[in-house]
Structures are given as structure tokens and as C-alpha cells.
Short mmCIF file of C-alpha atoms and ligand atoms in Angstrom, two decimals:
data_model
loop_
_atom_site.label_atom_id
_atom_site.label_comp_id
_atom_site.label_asym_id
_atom_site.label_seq_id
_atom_site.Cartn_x
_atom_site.Cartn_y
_atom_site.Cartn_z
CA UNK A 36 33.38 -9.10 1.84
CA UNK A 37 33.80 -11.61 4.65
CA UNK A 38 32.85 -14.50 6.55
CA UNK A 39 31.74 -12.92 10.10
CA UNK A 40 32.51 -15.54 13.06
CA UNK A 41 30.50 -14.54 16.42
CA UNK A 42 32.50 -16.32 18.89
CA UNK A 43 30.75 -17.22 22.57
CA UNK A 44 29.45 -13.68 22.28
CA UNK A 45 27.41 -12.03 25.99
CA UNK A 46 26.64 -8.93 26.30
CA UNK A 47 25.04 -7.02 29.33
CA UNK A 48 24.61 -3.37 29.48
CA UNK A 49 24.42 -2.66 32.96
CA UNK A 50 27.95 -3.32 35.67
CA UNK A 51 28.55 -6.50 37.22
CA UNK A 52 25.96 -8.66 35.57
CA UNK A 53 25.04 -11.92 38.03
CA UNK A 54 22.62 -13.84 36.11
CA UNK A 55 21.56 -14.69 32.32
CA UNK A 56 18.78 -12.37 33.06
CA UNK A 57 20.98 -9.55 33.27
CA UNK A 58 22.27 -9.79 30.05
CA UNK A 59 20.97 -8.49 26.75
CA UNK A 60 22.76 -11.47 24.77
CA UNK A 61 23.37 -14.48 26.56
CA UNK A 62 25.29 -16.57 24.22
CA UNK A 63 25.63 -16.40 20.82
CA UNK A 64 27.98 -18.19 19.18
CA UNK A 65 27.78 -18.58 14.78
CA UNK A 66 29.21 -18.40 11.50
CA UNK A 67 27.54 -16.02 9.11
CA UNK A 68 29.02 -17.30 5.42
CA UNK A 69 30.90 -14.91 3.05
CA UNK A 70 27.91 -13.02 0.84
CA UNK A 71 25.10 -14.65 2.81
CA UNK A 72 22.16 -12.71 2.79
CA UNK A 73 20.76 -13.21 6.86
CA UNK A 74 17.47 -11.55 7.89
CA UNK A 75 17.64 -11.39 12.33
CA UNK A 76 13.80 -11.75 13.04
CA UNK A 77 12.64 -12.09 16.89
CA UNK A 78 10.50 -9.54 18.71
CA UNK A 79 10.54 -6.57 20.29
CA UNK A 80 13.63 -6.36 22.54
CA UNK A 81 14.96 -9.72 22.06
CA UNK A 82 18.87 -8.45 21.23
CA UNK A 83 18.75 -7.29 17.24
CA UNK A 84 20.17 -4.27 17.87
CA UNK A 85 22.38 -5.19 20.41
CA UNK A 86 24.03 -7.90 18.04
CA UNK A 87 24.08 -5.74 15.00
CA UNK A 88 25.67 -2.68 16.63
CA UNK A 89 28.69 -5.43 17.78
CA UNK A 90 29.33 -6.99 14.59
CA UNK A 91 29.83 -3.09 13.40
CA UNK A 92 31.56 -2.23 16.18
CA UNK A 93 29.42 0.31 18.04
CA UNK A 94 29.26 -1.65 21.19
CA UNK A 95 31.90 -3.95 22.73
CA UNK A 96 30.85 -6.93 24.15
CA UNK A 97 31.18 -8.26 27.39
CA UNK A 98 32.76 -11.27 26.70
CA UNK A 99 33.52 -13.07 23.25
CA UNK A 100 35.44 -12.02 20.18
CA UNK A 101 34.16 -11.26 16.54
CA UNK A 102 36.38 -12.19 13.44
CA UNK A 103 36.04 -11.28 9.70
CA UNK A 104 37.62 -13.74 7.23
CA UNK A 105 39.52 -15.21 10.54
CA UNK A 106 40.92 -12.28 11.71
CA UNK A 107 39.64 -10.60 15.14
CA UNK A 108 37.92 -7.36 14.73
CA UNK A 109 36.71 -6.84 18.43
CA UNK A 110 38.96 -3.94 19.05
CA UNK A 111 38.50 -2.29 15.84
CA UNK A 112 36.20 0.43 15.17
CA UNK A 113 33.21 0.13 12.37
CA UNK A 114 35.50 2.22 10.08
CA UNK A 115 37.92 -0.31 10.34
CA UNK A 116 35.75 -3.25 10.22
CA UNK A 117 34.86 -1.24 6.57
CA UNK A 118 31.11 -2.10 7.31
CA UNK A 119 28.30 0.14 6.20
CA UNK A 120 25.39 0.44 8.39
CA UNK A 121 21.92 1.44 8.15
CA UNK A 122 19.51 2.44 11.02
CA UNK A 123 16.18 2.83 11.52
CA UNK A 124 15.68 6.30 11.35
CA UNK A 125 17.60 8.62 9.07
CA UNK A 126 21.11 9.38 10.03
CA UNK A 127 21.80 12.03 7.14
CA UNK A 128 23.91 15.62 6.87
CA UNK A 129 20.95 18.11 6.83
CA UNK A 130 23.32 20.91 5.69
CA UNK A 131 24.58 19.11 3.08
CA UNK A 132 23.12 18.49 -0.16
CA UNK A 133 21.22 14.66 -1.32
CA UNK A 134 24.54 13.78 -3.59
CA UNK A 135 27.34 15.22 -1.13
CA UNK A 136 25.62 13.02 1.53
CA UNK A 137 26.44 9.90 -0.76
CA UNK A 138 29.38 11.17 -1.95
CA UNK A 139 30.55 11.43 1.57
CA UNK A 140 31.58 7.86 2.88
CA UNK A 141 33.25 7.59 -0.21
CA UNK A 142 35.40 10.80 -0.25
CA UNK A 143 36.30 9.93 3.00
CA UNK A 144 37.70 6.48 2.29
CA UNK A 145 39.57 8.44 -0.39
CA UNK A 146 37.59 7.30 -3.68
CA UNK A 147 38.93 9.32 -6.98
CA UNK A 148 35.88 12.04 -7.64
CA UNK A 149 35.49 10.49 -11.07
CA UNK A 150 34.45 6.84 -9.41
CA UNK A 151 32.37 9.15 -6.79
CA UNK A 152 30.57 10.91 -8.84
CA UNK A 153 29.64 7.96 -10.67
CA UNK A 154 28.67 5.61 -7.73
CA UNK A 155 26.72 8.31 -6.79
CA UNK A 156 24.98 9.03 -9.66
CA UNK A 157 24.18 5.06 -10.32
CA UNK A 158 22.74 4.65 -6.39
CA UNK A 159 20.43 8.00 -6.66
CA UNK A 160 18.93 6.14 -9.79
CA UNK A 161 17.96 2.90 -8.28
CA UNK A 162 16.40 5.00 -5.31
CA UNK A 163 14.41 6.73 -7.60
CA UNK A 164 16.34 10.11 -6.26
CA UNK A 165 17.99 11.22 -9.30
CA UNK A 166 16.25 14.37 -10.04
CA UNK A 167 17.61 15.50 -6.13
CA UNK A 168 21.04 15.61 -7.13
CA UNK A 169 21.50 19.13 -5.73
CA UNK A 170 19.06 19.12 -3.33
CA UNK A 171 19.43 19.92 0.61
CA UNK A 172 18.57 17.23 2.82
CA UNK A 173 17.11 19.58 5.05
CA UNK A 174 13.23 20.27 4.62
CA UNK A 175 12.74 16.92 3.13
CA UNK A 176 9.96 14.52 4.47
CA UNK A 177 11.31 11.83 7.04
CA UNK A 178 10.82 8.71 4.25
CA UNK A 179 12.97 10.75 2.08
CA UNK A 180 15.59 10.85 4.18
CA UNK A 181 15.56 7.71 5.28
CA UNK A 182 16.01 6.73 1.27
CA UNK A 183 19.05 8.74 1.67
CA UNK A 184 20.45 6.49 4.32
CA UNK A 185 19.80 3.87 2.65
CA UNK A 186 21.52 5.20 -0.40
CA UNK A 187 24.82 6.23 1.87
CA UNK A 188 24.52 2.59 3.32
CA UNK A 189 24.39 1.41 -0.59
CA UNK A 190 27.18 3.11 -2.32
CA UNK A 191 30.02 1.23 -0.97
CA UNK A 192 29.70 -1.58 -2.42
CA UNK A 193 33.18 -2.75 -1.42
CA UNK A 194 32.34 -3.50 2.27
CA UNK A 195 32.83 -6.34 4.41
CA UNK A 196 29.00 -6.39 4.98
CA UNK A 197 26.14 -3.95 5.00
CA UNK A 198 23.86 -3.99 8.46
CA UNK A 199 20.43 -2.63 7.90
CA UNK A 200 18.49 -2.34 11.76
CA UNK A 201 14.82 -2.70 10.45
CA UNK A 202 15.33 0.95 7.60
CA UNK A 203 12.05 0.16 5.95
CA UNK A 204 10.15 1.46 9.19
CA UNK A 205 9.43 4.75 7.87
CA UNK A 206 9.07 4.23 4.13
CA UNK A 207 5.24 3.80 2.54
CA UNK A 208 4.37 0.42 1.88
CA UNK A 209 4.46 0.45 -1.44
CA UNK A 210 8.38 2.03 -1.74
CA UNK A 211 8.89 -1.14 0.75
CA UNK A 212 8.18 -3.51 -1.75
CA UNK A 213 10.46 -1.56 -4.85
CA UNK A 214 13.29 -0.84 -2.32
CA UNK A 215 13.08 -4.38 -0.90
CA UNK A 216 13.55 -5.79 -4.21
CA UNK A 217 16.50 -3.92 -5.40
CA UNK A 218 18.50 -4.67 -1.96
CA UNK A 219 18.02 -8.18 -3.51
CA UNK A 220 19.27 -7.39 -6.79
CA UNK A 221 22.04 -5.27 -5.37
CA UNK A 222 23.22 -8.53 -3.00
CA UNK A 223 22.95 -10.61 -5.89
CA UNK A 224 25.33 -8.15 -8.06
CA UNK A 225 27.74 -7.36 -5.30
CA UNK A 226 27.79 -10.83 -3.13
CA UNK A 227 28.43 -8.21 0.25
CA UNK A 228 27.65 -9.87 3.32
CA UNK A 229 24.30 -8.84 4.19
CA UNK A 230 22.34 -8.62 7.79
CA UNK A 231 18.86 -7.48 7.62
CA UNK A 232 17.12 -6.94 11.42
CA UNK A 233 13.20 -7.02 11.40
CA UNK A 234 10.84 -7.89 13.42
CA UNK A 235 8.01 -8.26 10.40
CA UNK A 236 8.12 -12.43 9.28
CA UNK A 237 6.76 -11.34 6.07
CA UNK A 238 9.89 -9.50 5.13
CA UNK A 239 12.28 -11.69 6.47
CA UNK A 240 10.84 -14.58 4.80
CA UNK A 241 10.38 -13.38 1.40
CA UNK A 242 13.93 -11.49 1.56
CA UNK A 243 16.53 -13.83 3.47
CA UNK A 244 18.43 -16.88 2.40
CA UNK A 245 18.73 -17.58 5.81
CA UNK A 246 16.63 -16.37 8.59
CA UNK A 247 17.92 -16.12 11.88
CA UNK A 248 15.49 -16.37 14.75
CA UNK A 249 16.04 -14.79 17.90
CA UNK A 250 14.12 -14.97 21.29
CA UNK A 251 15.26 -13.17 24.92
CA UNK A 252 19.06 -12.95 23.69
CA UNK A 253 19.67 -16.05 22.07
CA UNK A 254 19.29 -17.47 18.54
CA UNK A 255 17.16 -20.10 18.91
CA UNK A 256 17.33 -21.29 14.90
CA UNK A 257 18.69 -20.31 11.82
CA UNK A 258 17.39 -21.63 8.62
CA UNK A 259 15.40 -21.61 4.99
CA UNK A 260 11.90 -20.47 5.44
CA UNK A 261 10.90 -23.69 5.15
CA UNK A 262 12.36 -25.06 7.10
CA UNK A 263 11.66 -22.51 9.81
CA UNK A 264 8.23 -23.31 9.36
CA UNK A 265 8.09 -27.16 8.82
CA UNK A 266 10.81 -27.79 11.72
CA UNK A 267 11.05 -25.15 14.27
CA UNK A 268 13.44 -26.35 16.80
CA UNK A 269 12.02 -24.18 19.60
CA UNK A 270 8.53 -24.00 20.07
CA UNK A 271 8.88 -20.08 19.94
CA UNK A 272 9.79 -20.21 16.74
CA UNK A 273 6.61 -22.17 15.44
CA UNK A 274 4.44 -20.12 17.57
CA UNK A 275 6.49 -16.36 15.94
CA UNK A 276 6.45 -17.84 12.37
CA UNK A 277 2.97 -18.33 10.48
CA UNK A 278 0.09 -17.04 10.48
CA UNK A 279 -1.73 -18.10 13.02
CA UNK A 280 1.15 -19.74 14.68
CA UNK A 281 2.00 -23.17 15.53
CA UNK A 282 -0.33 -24.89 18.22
CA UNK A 283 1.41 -25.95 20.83
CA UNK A 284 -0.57 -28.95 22.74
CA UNK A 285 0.76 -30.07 26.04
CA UNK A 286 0.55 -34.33 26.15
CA UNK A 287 1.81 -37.25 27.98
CA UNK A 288 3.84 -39.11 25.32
CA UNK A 289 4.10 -43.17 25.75
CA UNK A 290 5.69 -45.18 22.50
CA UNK A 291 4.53 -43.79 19.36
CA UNK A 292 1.34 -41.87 21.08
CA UNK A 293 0.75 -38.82 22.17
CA UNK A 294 -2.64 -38.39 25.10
CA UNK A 295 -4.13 -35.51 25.95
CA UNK A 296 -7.25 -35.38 27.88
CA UNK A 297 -9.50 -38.58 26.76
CA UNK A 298 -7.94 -38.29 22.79
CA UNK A 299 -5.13 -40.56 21.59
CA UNK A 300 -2.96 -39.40 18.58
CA UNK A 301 -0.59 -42.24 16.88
CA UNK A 302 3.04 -40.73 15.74
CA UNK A 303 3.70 -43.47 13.42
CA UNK A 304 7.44 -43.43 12.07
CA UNK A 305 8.91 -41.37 15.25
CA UNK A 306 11.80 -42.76 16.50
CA UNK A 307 12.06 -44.47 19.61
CA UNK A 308 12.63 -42.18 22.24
CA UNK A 309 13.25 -44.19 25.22
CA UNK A 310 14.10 -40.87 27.29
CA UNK A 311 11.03 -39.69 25.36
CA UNK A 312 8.34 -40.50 27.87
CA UNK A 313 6.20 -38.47 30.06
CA UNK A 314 5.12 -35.00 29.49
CA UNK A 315 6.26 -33.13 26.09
CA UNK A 316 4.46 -30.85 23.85
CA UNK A 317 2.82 -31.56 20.54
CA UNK A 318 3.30 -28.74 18.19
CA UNK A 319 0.90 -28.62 15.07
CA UNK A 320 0.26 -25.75 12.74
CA UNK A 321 -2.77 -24.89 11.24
CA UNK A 322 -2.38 -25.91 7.99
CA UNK A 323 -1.64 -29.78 9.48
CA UNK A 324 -5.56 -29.63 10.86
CA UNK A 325 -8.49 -31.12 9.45
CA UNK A 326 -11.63 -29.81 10.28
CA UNK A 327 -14.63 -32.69 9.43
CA UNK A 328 -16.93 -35.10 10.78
CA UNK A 329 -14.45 -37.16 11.62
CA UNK A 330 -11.82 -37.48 14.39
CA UNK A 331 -11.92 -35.70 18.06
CA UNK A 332 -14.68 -34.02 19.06
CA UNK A 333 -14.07 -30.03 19.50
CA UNK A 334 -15.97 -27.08 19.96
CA UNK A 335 -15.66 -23.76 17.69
CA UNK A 336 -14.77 -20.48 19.54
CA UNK A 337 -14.38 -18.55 16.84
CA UNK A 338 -14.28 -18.06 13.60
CA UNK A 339 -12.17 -15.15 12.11
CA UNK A 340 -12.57 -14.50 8.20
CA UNK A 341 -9.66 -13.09 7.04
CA UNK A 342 -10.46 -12.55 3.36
CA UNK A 343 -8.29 -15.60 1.40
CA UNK A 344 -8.84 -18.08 4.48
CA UNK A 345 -10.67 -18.55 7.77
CA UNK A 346 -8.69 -19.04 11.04
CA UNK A 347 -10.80 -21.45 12.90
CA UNK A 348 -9.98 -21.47 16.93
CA UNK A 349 -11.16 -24.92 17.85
CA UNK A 350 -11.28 -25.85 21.56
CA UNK A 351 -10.71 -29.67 22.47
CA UNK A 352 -10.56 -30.41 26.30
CA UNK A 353 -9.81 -27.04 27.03
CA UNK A 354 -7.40 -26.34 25.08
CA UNK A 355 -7.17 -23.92 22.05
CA UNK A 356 -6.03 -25.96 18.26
CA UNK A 357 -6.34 -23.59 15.44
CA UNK A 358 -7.54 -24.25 12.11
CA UNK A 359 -7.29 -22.89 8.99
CA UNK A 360 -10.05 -23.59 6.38
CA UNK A 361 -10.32 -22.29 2.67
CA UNK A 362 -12.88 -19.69 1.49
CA UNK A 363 -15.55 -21.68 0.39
CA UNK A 364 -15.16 -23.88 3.24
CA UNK A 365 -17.59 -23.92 6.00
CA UNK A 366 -17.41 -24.90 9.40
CA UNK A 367 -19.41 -28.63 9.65
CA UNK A 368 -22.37 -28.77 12.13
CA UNK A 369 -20.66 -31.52 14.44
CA UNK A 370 -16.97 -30.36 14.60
CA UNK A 371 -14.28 -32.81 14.81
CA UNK A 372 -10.50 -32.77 13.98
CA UNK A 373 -7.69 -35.04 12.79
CA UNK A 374 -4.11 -33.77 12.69
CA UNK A 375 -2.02 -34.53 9.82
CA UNK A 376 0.90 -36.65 11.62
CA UNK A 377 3.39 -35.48 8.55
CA UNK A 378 3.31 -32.10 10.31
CA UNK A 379 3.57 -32.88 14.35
CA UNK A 380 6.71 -31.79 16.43
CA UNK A 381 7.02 -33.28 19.59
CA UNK A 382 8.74 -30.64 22.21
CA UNK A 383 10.25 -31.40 25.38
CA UNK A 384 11.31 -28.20 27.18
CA UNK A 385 9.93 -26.11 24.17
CA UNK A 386 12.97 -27.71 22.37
CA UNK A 387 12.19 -30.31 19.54
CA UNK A 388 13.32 -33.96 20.49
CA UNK A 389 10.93 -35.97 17.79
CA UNK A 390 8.54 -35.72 15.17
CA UNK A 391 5.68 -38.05 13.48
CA UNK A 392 4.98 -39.07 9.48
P1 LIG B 630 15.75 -5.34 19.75
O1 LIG B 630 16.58 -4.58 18.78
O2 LIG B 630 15.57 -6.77 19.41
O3 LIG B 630 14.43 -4.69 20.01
P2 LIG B 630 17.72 -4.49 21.72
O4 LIG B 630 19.01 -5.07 21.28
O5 LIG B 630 17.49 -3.05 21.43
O6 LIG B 630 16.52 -5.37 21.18
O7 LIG B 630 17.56 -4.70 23.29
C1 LIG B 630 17.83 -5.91 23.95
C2 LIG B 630 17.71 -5.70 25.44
O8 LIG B 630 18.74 -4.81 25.89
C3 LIG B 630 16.39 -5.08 25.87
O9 LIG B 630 16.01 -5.65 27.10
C4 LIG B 630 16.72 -3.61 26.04
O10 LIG B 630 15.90 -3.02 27.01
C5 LIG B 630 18.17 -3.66 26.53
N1 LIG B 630 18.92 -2.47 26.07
C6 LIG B 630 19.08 -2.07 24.78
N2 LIG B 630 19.86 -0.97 24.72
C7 LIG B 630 20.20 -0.66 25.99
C8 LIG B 630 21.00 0.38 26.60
N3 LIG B 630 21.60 1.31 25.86
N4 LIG B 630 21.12 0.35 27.95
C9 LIG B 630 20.53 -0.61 28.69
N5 LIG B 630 19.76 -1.60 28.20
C10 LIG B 630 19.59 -1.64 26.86
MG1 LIG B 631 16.13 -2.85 17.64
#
């Protein structure tokens, strides 16, 4: 197990980068705790992979080192680093049958057969595979062998840390949830050092101790789920996480008020931001709007019934606030809205710099 220090980390794939643009990870510089269970959420080409594949040692960064437990592992290889790593699609010996391909990474790090056989054994149970003991990979259906991976990723459970790059892709919904929960219950039994890539908010919130956000090669936050989603420090990250997303208002900020268009909105118990003045953003979920007769004046743009809720989409001098509203609730016939100051950001260059209530 170890404590996995990313120091001043960049990465660019193509020769003689010039710019930040030119690199797939621009700076990323953290220390993951020993046994920490880490989901990386951002979207779509944002550097997940990239980061992954050089804490296990597939790719060598440009600059930066990478240390386990204080020692630097950038030179070593991922058999070295002893990590186990799962990918996204199956990476499994077709010839071979469903237990020699768990029995493998273990033979090969020398195990005694009797401790194989029964590590093997105990991981084909908890992925519901134990009837496929003899089994040929080959011929089996793509979700199948992807539980395989999983199951070669799971049966050493003396690594430094166990990388999964988003392995759930391929699996059924419904084996997602089982197979979900037991990586918990495994992390909890072994304490392994666990990364979990994803772009889905839904998994990495209900899995993660710590979710780490990241947007165009940078981490922009790591934290709780909650306090992802009361705090995000990067107006990205209110806007990725939730569901809708964050609004994000653009006012002129004077004192403890926020203006936009003709509306006023008091931020009673911000601090005093002397450098605060001037143009900022006000971010604001969804849940922090009330939708009544009283408060500013908005018109409704849509109304999207999503089954437990209703995503309102208010407009209020041309700009877009979303609102959620329960059930039973119905839209009022002359629309206003009053934000709940206990949940306002204030954003200055899409970082956070204050907040109201
Ligand atoms: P993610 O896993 O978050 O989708 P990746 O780490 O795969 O993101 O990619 C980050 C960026 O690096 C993207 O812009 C992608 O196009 C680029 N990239 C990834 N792999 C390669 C590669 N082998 N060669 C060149 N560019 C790459
Ligand atoms: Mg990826």
C-alpha cells in the first residue's frame, strides 16, 4: 500500500511542446493518502487516462517525478511500482482458461499454488464467476470478460494501489451496482490505495471518499461530495456536478451586493473583499432557488418533468437561472425568484473568491 506523491507533474504527447495548450497535463501536483479511496471525474478528454497510466507507469512524463511512500518510482516500470491496473475494455488471455487468467499475476509474482488457488477461488466468488473455473476466456460475451479483468485487477490484494480507467463501461447496469459495491467492501477489507477514473458523477459520488475533479489537464478540486457540491472552487466544477448544474450569473459586485441587470441581491455575512469589486460571477444551484410570487420578476422557458422533480429554466434579463421544484409543485402564474444567499458563490475568473449566508 502507499501514499502516492504527484510531484509538479506535465505531460505532453507530441515533441517540443511550446504552450500549456500543447500539453495533455499541465500541472498537477498532489498527495493521494495511503488507502484513500479517489474517484478522477472530469469529461471527456480532460487527462484521466493520461494521469492514471503515469502513476502505473505506462507513460513517462514530461517533466515531474512520482513517489510511493517517499520513494521515486518515475523510472520504474508498473511491475515494479507492484500496481494492478484495470482498463476499460477487457485485457484478458483468450487461450487461457477464466481461473489460469487470475491465477496468472499471481504465479508470476511467485505466489505458492496453495495461496493461488485459494485467492483465486475467493475472487471468482465475489464476481459471481465461480461455476467458470475451467472455462476458456475465449467465446465469452465482452461483459464477461471484462469481469475477468476486473477479477485479475482484484486478486492481488497486496498492491501499492489498484487503478481502475472507467471498467464498468461495458457491464449491464444492474452488475454495475453489485460489482460497485463489493470494490467498496474489498477497499474497506484490504485498505489498497484505490483510483477510480469516470466520467459518470453518479458513480464517483456515491463510491469515492474523495473525488478528484479534473478539467483540460488540471485538477481543479478535490474533495467530499459535499463539499464538491456546496463549495466548488471553480465554476466548472459547480456547473459538471449536479443535476442541473450550478447557475452561473455574471454581476457587478459592490460591498455586500451583487447587480445584474435592474435586480439587486444582498450577500449578507461575505467578507469584505476590497479587491472584490467590479465584475465576478454569482454561482447558485438549483436547489438554492425559490420559485414564488415573490422576488425578481422572470419568465419560464421551460419546464422539463423529470419524474421525482421538475427542472424549471427561468429567464431573468436574459439570462438563464434554473430551478428545481418538487412534484406536486406547480409553476405560479406570475413567476418570480429569490435565491437562497446560504448557497451563493461569488467567482472571479471562474475561481471562487467569496460566498454569502
Ligand atoms: P480522458 O481519459 O480524460 O478522456 P486522455 O488522458 O485520454 O483523457 O486524453 C487527454 C488529452 O491527451 C486529449 O486531448 C487526448 O486527445 C490527448 N491524448 C491522449 N492520448 C494520446 C496519445 N497517445 N497521443 C496523442 N495525444 C493523446
Ligand atoms: Mg480515458
Amino acid at each position: 500500500m502507499a501514499r502516492i506523491e504527484l510531484d509538479h507533474i506535465r505531460h505532453a504527447y507530441g515533441p517540443n511542446p511550446k504552450s500549456d495548450a500543447d500539453y495533455a497535463l499541465k500541472e498537477v501536483h498532489h498527495t493521494w493518502e495511503d488507502g484513500g479511496a479517489y474517484a478522477l471525474l472530469g469529461p471527456s478528454g480532460c487527462g484521466k487516462t493520461t494521469l492514471l497510466n503515469i502513476i502505473s507507469g505506462l507513460i513517462h512524463p514530461s517533466h515531474g517525478q512520482i513517489l510511493f511512500n517517499g520513494q521515486d518510482v518515475t523510472d520504474l516500470s508498473t511491475q515494479e511500482r507492484n500496481i494492478a491496473q484495470v482498463f476499460q475494455f477487457p485485457v484478458i488471455y483468450d487461450t487461457m482458461t477464466v481461473y489460469d487468467n487470475l491465477a496468472f499475476p499471481l504465479r508470476n509474482r511467485g505466489v505458492a499454488e496453495a495461496d493461488v488457488d485459494r485467492k483465486v477461488r475467493e475472487t471468482l466468488e465475489m464476481i459471481d464467476l465461480a461455476d467458470w473455473v475451467n472455462k476458456k476466456a475465449r467465446g465469452l460475451t465482452a461483459d464477461q470478460k471484462q469481469k475477468i479483468s476486473l477479477g485479475r485487477g482484484l486478486v492481488r490484494s497486496d498492491v501499492n494501489a489498484i487503478l481502475f480507467d472507467e471498467p464498468l463501461t461495458v457491464i449491464d447496469p444492474h452488475m454495475k451496482w453489485i460489482l460497485r459495491s463489493q470494490l467498496k467492501e474489498l477497499h474497506r477489507r484490504f485498505g489498497f490505495t484505490m483510483v477510480y477514473v469516470t466520467h459518470d458523477q453518479t458513480e464517483a459520488l456515491t463510491f469515492a471518499q474523495k473525488v478528484v475533479v479534473m478539467y483540460e489537464g488540471e485538477i481543479v478540486q478535490i474533495g467530499t461530495p459535499s463539499e464538491l457540491f456546496e463549495r466548488p472552487k471553480h465554476t466548472f466544477v459547480g456547473y459538471f456536478i449536479g443535476s442541473p448544474g450550478m447557475n452561473v450569473v455574471p454581476v457587478e459586485i459592490e460591498g455586500k451586493q451583487a447587480r445584474f441587470g435592474g435586480q439587486t441581491v444582498d450577500l449578507p455575512g461575505a467578507p469584505d473583499m476590497p479587491a472584490a469589486k467590479g465584475r465576478m460571477e454569482l454561482g447558485i444551484r438549483p436547489e438554492y432557488v425559490r420559485l414564488g410570487r415573490e422576488g425578481m420578476p422572470v419568465s419560464i422557458a421551460k419546464v422539463e418533468d423529470i419524474g421525482r422533480h421538475k427542472i424549471v429554466r427561468t429567464q431573468l434579463e436574459g439570462q438563464e437561472i434554473a430551478v428545481i421544484l418538487a412534484e406536486d409543485e406547480d409553476v405560479p402564474a406570475d413567476p418570480h425568484i429569490v435565491f437562497d444567499t446560504k448557497g451563493i458563490n461569488v467567482y472571479a475568473d471562474s475561481w471562487r473568491v467569496a460566498w454569502g449566508g
